Amino acid sequence: TIAAAAAIITTTTAIQSPQPASAASQTLPPLNSPAPPFSLMNTNGNIITLDTLTSTTTTASGETKPPKWTILYFYPGAFTSGCTIEARKFQEDLPLFQELGAQVVGVSVDSVSKNSEFCSSEGLDFFMLTDEGGKVSKAYGTSLSIPGFGTFSNRQTYIIDPQKNVRWVFVDVESRIPRHSKEVLEKLKMLQLQD
């Protein structure tokens, strides 16, 4: 089951401090390089691409909104304890991310219907993307295969700037779930000050 696989993931994730991708693993996208492109279905049944997330938008009133920063977080499975806590914390901090011109987007190998049910039951104001088969998880270096359970997304978070570059990767999320959203928020502020 997903819960059993999540428990295995918890015990197999290396305990490290949040760090740049170059120091974390050679399979992760390097910092300040283009984020791997993707095209995935969201919990609303729409196809979302990296271009969609980072594009300039025009509101119904004709107001142009600048491209956004994207917090792309990968998680093993909806409705597991760690994933639920993580989603709730991102939801609590969502207004703070939005004030900084950022959006939060989750990614897992769960089905669209399961992710949709998860968003609904948790009252999430952001959507999840379904990475069936784990192709995008592999491109981002988060894919984790567990014999007997299948392929899952390891718990990792990417900060992607409006130009579609990976600016930071958090690889030790498992041991930091309750405070992870706040850590991402602080790192986002630091990165925006550098620009």
Short mmCIF file of C-alpha atoms in Angstrom, two decimals:
data_model
loop_
_atom_site.label_atom_id
_atom_site.label_comp_id
_atom_site.label_asym_id
_atom_site.label_seq_id
_atom_site.Cartn_x
_atom_site.Cartn_y
_atom_site.Cartn_z
CA THR A 1 0.00 0.00 0.00
CA ILE A 2 0.99 3.66 -0.31
CA ALA A 3 1.25 3.97 3.50
CA ALA A 4 3.68 1.05 3.69
CA ALA A 5 5.74 2.48 0.83
CA ALA A 6 5.75 5.91 2.51
CA ALA A 7 7.09 4.29 5.69
CA ILE A 8 9.88 2.68 3.67
CA ILE A 9 10.63 6.01 1.99
CA THR A 10 10.85 7.66 5.41
CA THR A 11 13.46 5.18 6.59
CA THR A 12 15.48 5.23 3.36
CA THR A 13 15.70 8.99 2.82
CA ALA A 14 19.14 10.33 3.66
CA ILE A 15 19.16 12.93 6.39
CA GLN A 16 20.79 16.03 4.98
CA SER A 17 20.27 19.74 5.29
CA PRO A 18 18.41 21.52 2.51
CA GLN A 19 21.05 22.12 -0.13
CA PRO A 20 21.59 23.05 -3.73
CA ALA A 21 20.97 20.35 -6.31
CA SER A 22 24.63 20.19 -7.31
CA ALA A 23 25.55 19.03 -3.83
CA ALA A 24 22.57 16.73 -3.36
CA SER A 25 22.77 14.29 -6.26
CA GLN A 26 24.00 14.11 -9.83
CA THR A 27 20.53 13.05 -11.02
CA LEU A 28 18.92 16.30 -9.84
CA PRO A 29 18.72 19.23 -12.25
CA PRO A 30 21.63 21.62 -11.57
CA LEU A 31 20.91 24.95 -9.94
CA ASN A 32 20.36 27.92 -12.26
CA SER A 33 19.70 25.60 -15.18
CA PRO A 34 16.39 25.10 -17.00
CA ALA A 35 13.87 22.99 -15.11
CA PRO A 36 12.88 19.83 -16.96
CA PRO A 37 9.75 20.53 -19.04
CA PHE A 38 6.56 18.58 -18.37
CA SER A 39 2.94 18.21 -19.39
CA LEU A 40 0.75 16.70 -16.66
CA MET A 41 -2.95 16.58 -15.78
CA ASN A 42 -3.96 18.55 -12.69
CA THR A 43 -6.70 17.83 -10.17
CA ASN A 44 -9.13 19.93 -12.23
CA GLY A 45 -8.60 17.78 -15.33
CA ASN A 46 -6.49 20.38 -17.17
CA ILE A 47 -3.13 19.75 -18.81
CA ILE A 48 -0.47 21.88 -17.10
CA THR A 49 3.00 22.51 -18.48
CA LEU A 50 6.02 24.29 -17.04
CA ASP A 51 5.32 27.04 -19.60
CA THR A 52 1.74 27.35 -18.30
CA LEU A 53 2.96 27.78 -14.74
CA THR A 54 5.55 30.42 -15.56
CA SER A 55 3.75 32.43 -18.24
CA THR A 56 2.47 35.99 -18.06
CA THR A 57 -1.32 35.93 -17.66
CA THR A 58 -4.09 38.39 -18.42
CA THR A 59 -7.09 38.59 -16.12
CA ALA A 60 -10.69 38.95 -17.31
CA SER A 61 -10.42 42.69 -16.58
CA GLY A 62 -7.40 42.97 -18.89
CA GLU A 63 -4.81 43.27 -16.10
CA THR A 64 -1.48 41.66 -17.00
CA LYS A 65 0.06 39.56 -14.26
CA PRO A 66 3.79 38.84 -14.33
CA PRO A 67 5.17 35.28 -14.45
CA LYS A 68 5.24 33.52 -11.10
CA TRP A 69 7.80 31.65 -9.08
CA THR A 70 6.78 28.02 -8.68
CA ILE A 71 7.18 25.83 -5.62
CA LEU A 72 7.05 22.37 -7.17
CA TYR A 73 6.91 19.76 -4.44
CA PHE A 74 6.98 16.02 -5.02
CA TYR A 75 5.34 13.71 -2.50
CA PRO A 76 4.94 9.91 -2.26
CA GLY A 77 1.18 9.53 -1.86
CA ALA A 78 -2.02 11.35 -1.03
CA PHE A 79 -3.70 10.62 2.30
CA THR A 80 -0.51 9.35 3.98
CA SER A 81 0.36 11.11 7.23
CA GLY A 82 3.51 12.91 6.01
CA CYS A 83 1.90 14.03 2.75
CA THR A 84 -1.17 15.29 4.56
CA ILE A 85 0.90 17.32 7.04
CA GLU A 86 3.05 18.73 4.22
CA ALA A 87 0.01 19.77 2.16
CA ARG A 88 -1.68 21.37 5.18
CA LYS A 89 1.46 23.39 5.97
CA PHE A 90 1.73 24.64 2.38
CA GLN A 91 -1.98 25.56 2.54
CA GLU A 92 -1.44 27.50 5.80
CA ASP A 93 1.39 29.48 4.20
CA LEU A 94 -0.22 29.86 0.75
CA PRO A 95 -1.15 33.55 1.25
CA LEU A 96 2.49 34.29 2.14
CA PHE A 97 3.72 32.53 -1.01
CA GLN A 98 1.15 34.42 -3.08
CA GLU A 99 2.30 37.76 -1.63
CA LEU A 100 5.76 36.89 -2.99
CA GLY A 101 4.36 36.12 -6.45
CA ALA A 102 4.72 32.37 -6.03
CA GLN A 103 2.42 29.42 -6.51
CA VAL A 104 2.51 26.01 -4.86
CA VAL A 105 2.03 22.87 -6.96
CA GLY A 106 2.25 19.27 -5.76
CA VAL A 107 3.30 16.27 -7.88
CA SER A 108 2.82 12.55 -7.23
CA VAL A 109 2.24 9.34 -9.16
CA ASP A 110 -1.29 9.14 -7.70
CA SER A 111 -4.23 9.16 -10.11
CA VAL A 112 -6.01 12.40 -11.00
CA SER A 113 -9.09 11.26 -9.07
CA LYS A 114 -7.08 10.43 -5.94
CA ASN A 115 -5.22 13.74 -6.06
CA SER A 116 -8.50 15.57 -6.65
CA GLU A 117 -10.13 13.83 -3.70
CA PHE A 118 -7.08 14.69 -1.57
CA CYS A 119 -7.26 18.40 -2.49
CA SER A 120 -10.99 18.43 -1.80
CA SER A 121 -10.82 16.64 1.54
CA GLU A 122 -7.95 18.86 2.76
CA GLY A 123 -9.48 22.09 1.44
CA LEU A 124 -6.39 22.91 -0.63
CA ASP A 125 -6.42 26.08 -2.71
CA PHE A 126 -3.65 24.78 -4.97
CA PHE A 127 -3.66 21.81 -7.31
CA MET A 128 -1.71 18.61 -7.62
CA LEU A 129 -0.29 17.15 -10.81
CA THR A 130 -0.49 13.46 -11.67
CA ASP A 131 2.76 11.90 -12.86
CA GLU A 132 1.50 8.48 -13.91
CA GLY A 133 4.46 6.25 -14.63
CA GLY A 134 6.83 8.62 -12.83
CA LYS A 135 8.46 10.09 -15.97
CA VAL A 136 8.58 13.65 -14.59
CA SER A 137 9.71 12.39 -11.18
CA LYS A 138 12.62 10.68 -12.95
CA ALA A 139 13.49 13.87 -14.85
CA TYR A 140 13.62 15.78 -11.55
CA GLY A 141 15.63 13.07 -9.76
CA THR A 142 12.83 12.26 -7.30
CA SER A 143 11.77 8.85 -8.61
CA LEU A 144 12.01 6.07 -6.07
CA SER A 145 11.31 2.44 -6.97
CA ILE A 146 10.45 0.06 -4.16
CA PRO A 147 10.24 -3.64 -5.05
CA GLY A 148 6.72 -4.91 -4.49
CA PHE A 149 5.26 -1.41 -4.25
CA GLY A 150 6.20 0.27 -7.53
CA THR A 151 7.53 3.72 -8.38
CA PHE A 152 6.85 6.76 -6.22
CA SER A 153 7.95 10.37 -6.04
CA ASN A 154 10.43 10.93 -3.24
CA ARG A 155 9.66 13.91 -1.02
CA GLN A 156 11.66 16.78 -2.57
CA THR A 157 10.86 20.42 -3.31
CA TYR A 158 12.07 22.65 -6.15
CA ILE A 159 11.98 26.43 -6.33
CA ILE A 160 11.64 27.43 -9.98
CA ASP A 161 11.96 31.07 -11.00
CA PRO A 162 9.75 32.83 -13.60
CA GLN A 163 12.41 32.16 -16.26
CA LYS A 164 11.92 28.39 -15.65
CA ASN A 165 15.27 27.86 -13.93
CA VAL A 166 15.76 25.59 -10.92
CA ARG A 167 16.96 27.94 -8.21
CA TRP A 168 16.95 25.61 -5.20
CA VAL A 169 16.23 21.99 -4.29
CA PHE A 170 15.28 20.67 -0.87
CA VAL A 171 16.27 17.01 -0.61
CA ASP A 172 15.90 16.38 3.13
CA VAL A 173 12.20 17.07 3.41
CA GLU A 174 11.18 13.83 5.14
CA SER A 175 12.84 14.73 8.45
CA ARG A 176 11.57 18.33 8.31
CA ILE A 177 7.92 18.04 7.20
CA PRO A 178 6.32 20.20 9.94
CA ARG A 179 8.65 23.15 9.26
CA HIS A 180 9.35 22.56 5.57
CA SER A 181 6.90 25.10 4.15
CA LYS A 182 8.40 27.85 6.32
CA GLU A 183 11.90 26.87 5.18
CA VAL A 184 10.82 27.06 1.54
CA LEU A 185 9.24 30.46 2.18
CA GLU A 186 12.47 31.80 3.74
CA LYS A 187 14.62 30.44 0.89
CA LEU A 188 12.24 31.99 -1.67
CA LYS A 189 12.63 35.40 0.01
CA MET A 190 16.43 35.03 -0.07
CA LEU A 191 16.44 34.08 -3.75
CA GLN A 192 14.18 36.97 -4.67
CA LEU A 193 16.51 39.39 -2.89
CA GLN A 194 19.38 38.10 -5.05
CA ASP A 195 17.52 38.92 -8.28
#
